[in-house]
PDB file of C-alpha atoms and ligand atoms in Angstrom:
ATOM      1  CA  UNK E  29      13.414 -15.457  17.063  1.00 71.00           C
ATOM      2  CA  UNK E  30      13.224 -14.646  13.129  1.00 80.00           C
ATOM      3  CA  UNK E  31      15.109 -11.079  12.288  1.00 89.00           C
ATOM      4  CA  UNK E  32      12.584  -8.808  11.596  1.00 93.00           C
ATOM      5  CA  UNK E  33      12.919  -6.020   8.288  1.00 96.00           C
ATOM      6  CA  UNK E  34      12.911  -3.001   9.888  1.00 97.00           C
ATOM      7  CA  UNK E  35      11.873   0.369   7.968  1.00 98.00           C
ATOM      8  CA  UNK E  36      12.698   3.644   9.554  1.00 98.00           C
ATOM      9  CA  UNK E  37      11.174   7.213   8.611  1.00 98.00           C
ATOM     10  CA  UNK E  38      14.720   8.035   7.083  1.00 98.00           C
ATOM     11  CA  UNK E  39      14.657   4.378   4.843  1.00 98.00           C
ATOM     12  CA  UNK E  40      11.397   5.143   3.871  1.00 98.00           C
ATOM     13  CA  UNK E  41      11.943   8.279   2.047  1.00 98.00           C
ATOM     14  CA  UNK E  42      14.740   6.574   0.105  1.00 98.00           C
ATOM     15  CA  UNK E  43      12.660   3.829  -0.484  1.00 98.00           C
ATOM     16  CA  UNK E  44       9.522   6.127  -1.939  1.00 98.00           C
ATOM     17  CA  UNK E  45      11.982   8.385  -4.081  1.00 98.00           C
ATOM     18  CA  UNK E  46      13.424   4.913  -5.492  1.00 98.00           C
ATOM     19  CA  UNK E  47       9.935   3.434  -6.281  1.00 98.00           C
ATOM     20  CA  UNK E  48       8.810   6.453  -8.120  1.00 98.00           C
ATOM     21  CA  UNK E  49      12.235   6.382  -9.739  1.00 98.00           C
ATOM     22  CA  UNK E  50      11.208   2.866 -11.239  1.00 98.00           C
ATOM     23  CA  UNK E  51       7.660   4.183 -12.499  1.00 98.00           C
ATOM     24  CA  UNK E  52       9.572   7.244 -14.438  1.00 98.00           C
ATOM     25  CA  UNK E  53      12.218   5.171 -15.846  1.00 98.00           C
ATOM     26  CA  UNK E  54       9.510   2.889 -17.084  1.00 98.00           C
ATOM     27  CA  UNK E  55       7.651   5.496 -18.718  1.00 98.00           C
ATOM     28  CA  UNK E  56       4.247   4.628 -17.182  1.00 98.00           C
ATOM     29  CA  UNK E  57       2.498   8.484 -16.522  1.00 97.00           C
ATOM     30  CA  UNK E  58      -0.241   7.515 -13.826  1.00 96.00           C
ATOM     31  CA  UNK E  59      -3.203  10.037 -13.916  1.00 94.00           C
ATOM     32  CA  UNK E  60      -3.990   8.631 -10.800  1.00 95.00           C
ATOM     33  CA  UNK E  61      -2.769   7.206  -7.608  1.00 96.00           C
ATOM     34  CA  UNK E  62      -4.601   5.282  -5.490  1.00 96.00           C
ATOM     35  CA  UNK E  63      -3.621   4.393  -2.250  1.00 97.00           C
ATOM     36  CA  UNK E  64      -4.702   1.163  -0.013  1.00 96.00           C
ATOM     37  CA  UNK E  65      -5.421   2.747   3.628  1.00 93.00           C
ATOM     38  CA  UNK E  66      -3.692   2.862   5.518  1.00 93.00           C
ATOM     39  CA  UNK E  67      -0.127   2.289   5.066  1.00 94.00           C
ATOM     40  CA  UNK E  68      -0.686   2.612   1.264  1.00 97.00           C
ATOM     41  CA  UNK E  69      -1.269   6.058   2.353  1.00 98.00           C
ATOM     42  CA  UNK E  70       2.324   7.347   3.304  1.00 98.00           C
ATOM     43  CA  UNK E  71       3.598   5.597  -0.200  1.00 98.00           C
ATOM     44  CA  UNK E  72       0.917   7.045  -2.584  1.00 98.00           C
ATOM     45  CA  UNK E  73       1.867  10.907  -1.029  1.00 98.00           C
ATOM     46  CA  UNK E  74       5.567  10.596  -1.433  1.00 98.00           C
ATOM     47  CA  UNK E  75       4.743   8.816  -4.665  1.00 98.00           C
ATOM     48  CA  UNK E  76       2.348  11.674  -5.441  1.00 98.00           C
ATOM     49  CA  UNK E  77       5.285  14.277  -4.894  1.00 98.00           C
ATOM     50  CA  UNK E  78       8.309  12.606  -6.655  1.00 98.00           C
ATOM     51  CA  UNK E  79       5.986  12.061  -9.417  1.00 98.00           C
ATOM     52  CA  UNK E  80       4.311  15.129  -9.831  1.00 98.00           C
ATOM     53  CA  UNK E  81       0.520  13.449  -9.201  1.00 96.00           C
ATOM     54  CA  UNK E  82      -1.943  15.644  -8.028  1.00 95.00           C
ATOM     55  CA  UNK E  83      -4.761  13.341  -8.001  1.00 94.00           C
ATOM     56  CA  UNK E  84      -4.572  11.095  -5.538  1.00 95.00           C
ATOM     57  CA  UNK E  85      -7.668   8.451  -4.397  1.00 94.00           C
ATOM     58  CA  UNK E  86      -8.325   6.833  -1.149  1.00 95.00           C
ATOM     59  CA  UNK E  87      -9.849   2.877  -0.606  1.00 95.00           C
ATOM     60  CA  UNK E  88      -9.856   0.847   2.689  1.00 94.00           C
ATOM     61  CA  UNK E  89      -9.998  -2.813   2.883  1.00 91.00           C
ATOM     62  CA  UNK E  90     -10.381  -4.675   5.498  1.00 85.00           C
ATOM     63  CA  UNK E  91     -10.674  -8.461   5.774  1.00 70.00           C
ATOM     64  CA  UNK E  92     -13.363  -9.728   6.114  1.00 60.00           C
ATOM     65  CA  UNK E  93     -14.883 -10.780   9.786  1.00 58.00           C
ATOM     66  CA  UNK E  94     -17.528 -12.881  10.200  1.00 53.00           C
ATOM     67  CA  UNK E  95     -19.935 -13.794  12.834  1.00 51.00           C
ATOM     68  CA  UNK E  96     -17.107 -15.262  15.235  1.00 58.00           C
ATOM     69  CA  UNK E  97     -15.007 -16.117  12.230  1.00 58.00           C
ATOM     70  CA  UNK E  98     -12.558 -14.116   9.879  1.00 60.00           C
ATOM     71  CA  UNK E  99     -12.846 -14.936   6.184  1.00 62.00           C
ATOM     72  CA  UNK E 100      -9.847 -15.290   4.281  1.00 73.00           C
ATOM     73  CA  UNK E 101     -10.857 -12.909   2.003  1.00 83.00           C
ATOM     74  CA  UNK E 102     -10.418  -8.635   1.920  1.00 88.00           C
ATOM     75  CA  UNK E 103     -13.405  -6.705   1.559  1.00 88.00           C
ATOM     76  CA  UNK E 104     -13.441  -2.783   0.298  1.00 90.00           C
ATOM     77  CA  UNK E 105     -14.799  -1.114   2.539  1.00 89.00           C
ATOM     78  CA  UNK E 106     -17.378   2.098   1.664  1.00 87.00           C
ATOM     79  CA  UNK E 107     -16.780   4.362  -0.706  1.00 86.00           C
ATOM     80  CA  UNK E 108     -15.629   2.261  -2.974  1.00 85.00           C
ATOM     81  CA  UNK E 109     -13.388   4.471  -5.448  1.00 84.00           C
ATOM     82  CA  UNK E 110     -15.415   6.355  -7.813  1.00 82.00           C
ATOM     83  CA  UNK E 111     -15.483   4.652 -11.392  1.00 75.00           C
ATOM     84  CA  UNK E 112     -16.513   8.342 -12.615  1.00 75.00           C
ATOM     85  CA  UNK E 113     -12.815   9.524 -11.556  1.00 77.00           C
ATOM     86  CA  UNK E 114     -11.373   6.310 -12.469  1.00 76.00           C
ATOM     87  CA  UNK E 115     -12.516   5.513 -15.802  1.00 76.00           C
ATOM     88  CA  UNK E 116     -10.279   5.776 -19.176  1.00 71.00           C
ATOM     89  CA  UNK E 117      -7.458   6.733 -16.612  1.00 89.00           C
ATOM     90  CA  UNK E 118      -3.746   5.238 -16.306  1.00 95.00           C
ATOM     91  CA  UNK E 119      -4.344   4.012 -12.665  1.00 96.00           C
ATOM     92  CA  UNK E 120      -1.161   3.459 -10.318  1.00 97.00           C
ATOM     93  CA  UNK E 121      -2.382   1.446  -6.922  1.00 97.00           C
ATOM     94  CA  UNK E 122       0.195   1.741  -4.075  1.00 98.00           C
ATOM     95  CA  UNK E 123       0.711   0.341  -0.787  1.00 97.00           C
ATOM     96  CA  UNK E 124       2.998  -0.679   2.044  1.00 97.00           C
ATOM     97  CA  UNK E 125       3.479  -4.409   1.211  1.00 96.00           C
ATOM     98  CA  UNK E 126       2.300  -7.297  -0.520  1.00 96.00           C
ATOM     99  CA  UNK E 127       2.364 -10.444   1.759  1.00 93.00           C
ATOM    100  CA  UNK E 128      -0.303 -12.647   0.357  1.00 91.00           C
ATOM    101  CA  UNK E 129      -0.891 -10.154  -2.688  1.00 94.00           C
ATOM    102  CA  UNK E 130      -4.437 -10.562  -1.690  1.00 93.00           C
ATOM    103  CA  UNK E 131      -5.489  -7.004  -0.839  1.00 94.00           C
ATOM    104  CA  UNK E 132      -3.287  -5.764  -3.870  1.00 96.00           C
ATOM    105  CA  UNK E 133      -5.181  -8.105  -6.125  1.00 96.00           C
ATOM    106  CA  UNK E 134      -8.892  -7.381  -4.891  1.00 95.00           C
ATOM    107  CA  UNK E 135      -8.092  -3.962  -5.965  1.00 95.00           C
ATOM    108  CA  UNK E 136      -5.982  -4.243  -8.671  1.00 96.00           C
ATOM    109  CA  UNK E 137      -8.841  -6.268 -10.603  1.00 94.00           C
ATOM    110  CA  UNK E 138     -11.642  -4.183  -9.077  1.00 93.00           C
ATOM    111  CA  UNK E 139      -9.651  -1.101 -11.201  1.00 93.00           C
ATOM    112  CA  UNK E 140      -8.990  -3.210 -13.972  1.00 92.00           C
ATOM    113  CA  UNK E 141     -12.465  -3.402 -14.990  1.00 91.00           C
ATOM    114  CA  UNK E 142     -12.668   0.128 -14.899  1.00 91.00           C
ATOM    115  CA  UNK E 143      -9.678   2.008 -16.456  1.00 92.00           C
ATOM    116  CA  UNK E 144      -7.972   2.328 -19.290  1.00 90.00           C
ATOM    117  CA  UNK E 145      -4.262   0.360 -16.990  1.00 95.00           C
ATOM    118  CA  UNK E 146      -3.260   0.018 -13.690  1.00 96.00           C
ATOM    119  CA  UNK E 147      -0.066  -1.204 -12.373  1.00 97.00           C
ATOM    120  CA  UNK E 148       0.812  -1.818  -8.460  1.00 98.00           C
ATOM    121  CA  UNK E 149       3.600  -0.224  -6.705  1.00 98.00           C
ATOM    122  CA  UNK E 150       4.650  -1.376  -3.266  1.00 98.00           C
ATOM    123  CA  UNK E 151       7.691  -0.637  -0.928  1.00 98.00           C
ATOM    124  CA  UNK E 152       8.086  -4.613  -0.067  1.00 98.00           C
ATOM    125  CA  UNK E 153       6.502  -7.516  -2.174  1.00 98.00           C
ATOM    126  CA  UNK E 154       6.271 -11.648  -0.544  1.00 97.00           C
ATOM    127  CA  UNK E 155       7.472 -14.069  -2.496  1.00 97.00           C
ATOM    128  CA  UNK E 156       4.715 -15.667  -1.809  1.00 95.00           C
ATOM    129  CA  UNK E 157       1.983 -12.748  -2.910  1.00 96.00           C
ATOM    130  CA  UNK E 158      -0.309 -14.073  -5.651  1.00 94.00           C
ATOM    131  CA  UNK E 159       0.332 -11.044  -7.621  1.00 94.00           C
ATOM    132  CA  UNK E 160       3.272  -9.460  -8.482  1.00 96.00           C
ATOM    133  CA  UNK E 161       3.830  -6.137  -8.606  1.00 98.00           C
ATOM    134  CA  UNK E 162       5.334  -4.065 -11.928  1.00 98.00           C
ATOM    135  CA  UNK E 163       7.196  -1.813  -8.871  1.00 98.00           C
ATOM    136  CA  UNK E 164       8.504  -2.661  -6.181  1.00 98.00           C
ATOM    137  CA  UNK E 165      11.576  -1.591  -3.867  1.00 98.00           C
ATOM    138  CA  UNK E 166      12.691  -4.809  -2.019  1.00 98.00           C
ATOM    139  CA  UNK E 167      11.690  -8.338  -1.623  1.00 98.00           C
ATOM    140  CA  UNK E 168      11.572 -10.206   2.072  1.00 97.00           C
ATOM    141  CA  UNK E 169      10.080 -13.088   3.608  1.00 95.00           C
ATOM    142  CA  UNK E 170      10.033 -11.143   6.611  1.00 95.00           C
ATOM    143  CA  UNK E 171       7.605  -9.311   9.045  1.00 94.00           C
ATOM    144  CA  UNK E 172       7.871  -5.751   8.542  1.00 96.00           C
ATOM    145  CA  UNK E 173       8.138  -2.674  11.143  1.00 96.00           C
ATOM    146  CA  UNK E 174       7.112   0.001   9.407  1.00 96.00           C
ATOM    147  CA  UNK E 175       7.706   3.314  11.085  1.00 98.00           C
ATOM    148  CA  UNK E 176       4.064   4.123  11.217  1.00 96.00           C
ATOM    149  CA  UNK E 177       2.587   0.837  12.928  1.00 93.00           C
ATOM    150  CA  UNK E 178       5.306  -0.496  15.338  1.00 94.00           C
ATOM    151  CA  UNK E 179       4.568   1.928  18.089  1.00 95.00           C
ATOM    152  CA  UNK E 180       0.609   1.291  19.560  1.00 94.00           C
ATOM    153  CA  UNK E 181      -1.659   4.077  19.566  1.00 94.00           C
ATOM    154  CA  UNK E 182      -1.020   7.093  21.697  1.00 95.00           C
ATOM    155  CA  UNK E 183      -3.065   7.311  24.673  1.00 93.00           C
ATOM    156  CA  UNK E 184      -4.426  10.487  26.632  1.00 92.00           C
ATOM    157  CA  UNK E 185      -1.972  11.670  29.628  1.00 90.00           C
ATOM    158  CA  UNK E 186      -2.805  11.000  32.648  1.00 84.00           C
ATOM    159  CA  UNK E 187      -5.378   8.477  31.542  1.00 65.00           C
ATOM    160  CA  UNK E 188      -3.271   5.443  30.040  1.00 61.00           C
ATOM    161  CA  UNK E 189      -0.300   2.901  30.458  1.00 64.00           C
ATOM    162  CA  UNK E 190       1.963   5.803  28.453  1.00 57.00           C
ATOM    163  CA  UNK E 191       2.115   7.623  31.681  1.00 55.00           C
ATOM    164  CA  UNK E 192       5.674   8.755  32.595  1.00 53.00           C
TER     165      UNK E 192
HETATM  166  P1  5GP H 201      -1.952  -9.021   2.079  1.00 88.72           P
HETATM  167  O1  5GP H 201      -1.697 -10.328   2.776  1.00 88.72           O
HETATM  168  O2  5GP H 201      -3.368  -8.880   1.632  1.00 88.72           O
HETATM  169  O3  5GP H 201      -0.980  -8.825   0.913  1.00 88.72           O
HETATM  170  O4  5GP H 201      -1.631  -7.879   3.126  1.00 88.72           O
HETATM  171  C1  5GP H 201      -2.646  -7.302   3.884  1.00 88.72           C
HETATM  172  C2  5GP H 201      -2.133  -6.260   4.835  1.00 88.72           C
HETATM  173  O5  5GP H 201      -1.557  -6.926   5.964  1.00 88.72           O
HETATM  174  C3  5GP H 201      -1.018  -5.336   4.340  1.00 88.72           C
HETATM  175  O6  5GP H 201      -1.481  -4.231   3.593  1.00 88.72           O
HETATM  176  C4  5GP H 201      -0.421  -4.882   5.657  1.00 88.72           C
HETATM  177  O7  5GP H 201      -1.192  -3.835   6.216  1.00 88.72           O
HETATM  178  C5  5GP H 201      -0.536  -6.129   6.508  1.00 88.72           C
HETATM  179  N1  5GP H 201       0.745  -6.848   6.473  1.00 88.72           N
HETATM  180  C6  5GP H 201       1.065  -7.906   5.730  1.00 88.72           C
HETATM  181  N2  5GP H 201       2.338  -8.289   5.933  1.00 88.72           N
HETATM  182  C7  5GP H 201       2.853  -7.412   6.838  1.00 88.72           C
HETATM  183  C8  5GP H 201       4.151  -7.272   7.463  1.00 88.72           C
HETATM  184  O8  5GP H 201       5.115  -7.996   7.217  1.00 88.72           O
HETATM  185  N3  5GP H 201       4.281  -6.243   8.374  1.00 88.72           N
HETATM  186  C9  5GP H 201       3.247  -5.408   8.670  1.00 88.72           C
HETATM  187  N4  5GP H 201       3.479  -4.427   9.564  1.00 88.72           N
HETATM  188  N5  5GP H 201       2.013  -5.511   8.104  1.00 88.72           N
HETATM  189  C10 5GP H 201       1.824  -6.500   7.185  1.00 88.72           C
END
């Protein structure tokens, strides 16, 4: 079996003070961040902190399932991120990882036809991810454990599999 990249709690608050490290030394001031749910969520609050960004947006995506098919393509999912909040705005999009780039992209462009710039900051980036990504903390080929989707849900004691 293929090693996979493993990234622990500890790793990941290295990784998130080192990302936002990148967007300071490259002078880009975001007025926003906007996160891709979920996992984008962990890396746009950390970002938020080392940064100083207050303002912090929320948009799922989800690909796309058809009628007893899944389309190759993501989907936002509703709300889509108000263009009120977004417009004439430096925009910074974060997530977890960019494996095709595909999710990164749909909202990437969806932004860029609203704001003023957005750039894309994710902890790992594919090599083979169609878009690449002004920050990003390492590169792999590998499947990812991150710390907050290795484990399955939680279930309800006394009611589940988890039972001791
Ligand atoms: P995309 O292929 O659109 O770039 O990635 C879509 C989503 O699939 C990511 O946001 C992430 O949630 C999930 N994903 C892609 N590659 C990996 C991986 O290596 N590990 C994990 N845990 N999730 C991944």
């Amino acid at each position: 079996t293929v090693e996979r990249e493993k990234l622990t709690y500890e790793l990941f608050g290295t990784a998130v003070r080192e990302l936002a490290q990148q967007v300071a030394d490259d002078g880009f001031e975001p007025d926003i961040i906007l996160s891709i749910a979920r996992g984008g969520l962990f890396v746009a609050g950390g970002l938020g902190y080392a940064l100083d960004v207050k303002n912090l947006h929320v948009v799922n995506v989800e690909f796309y399932t058809g009628v007893g098919e899944t389309l190759d393509l993501p989907v936002m999912l509703p709300p889509v991120p108000n263009v009120v909040d977004l417009g004439r705005r430096r925009v910074l999009v974060a997530d977890d990882v960019a494996d095709t780039g595909k999710t990164l992209k749909l909202v990437h462009d969806f932004c860029a036809q609203h704001v003023a710039e957005v750039r894309s900051a994710v902890i790992y980036e594919k090599p083979r991810s169609e878009v690449k990504c002004q920050y990003v903390w390492r590169r792999t080929d590998r499947w990812i454990d991150f710390p907050w989707s290795v484990r399955p849900p939680v279930v309800r004691r006394g009611h589940g599999v988890g039972d001791a």
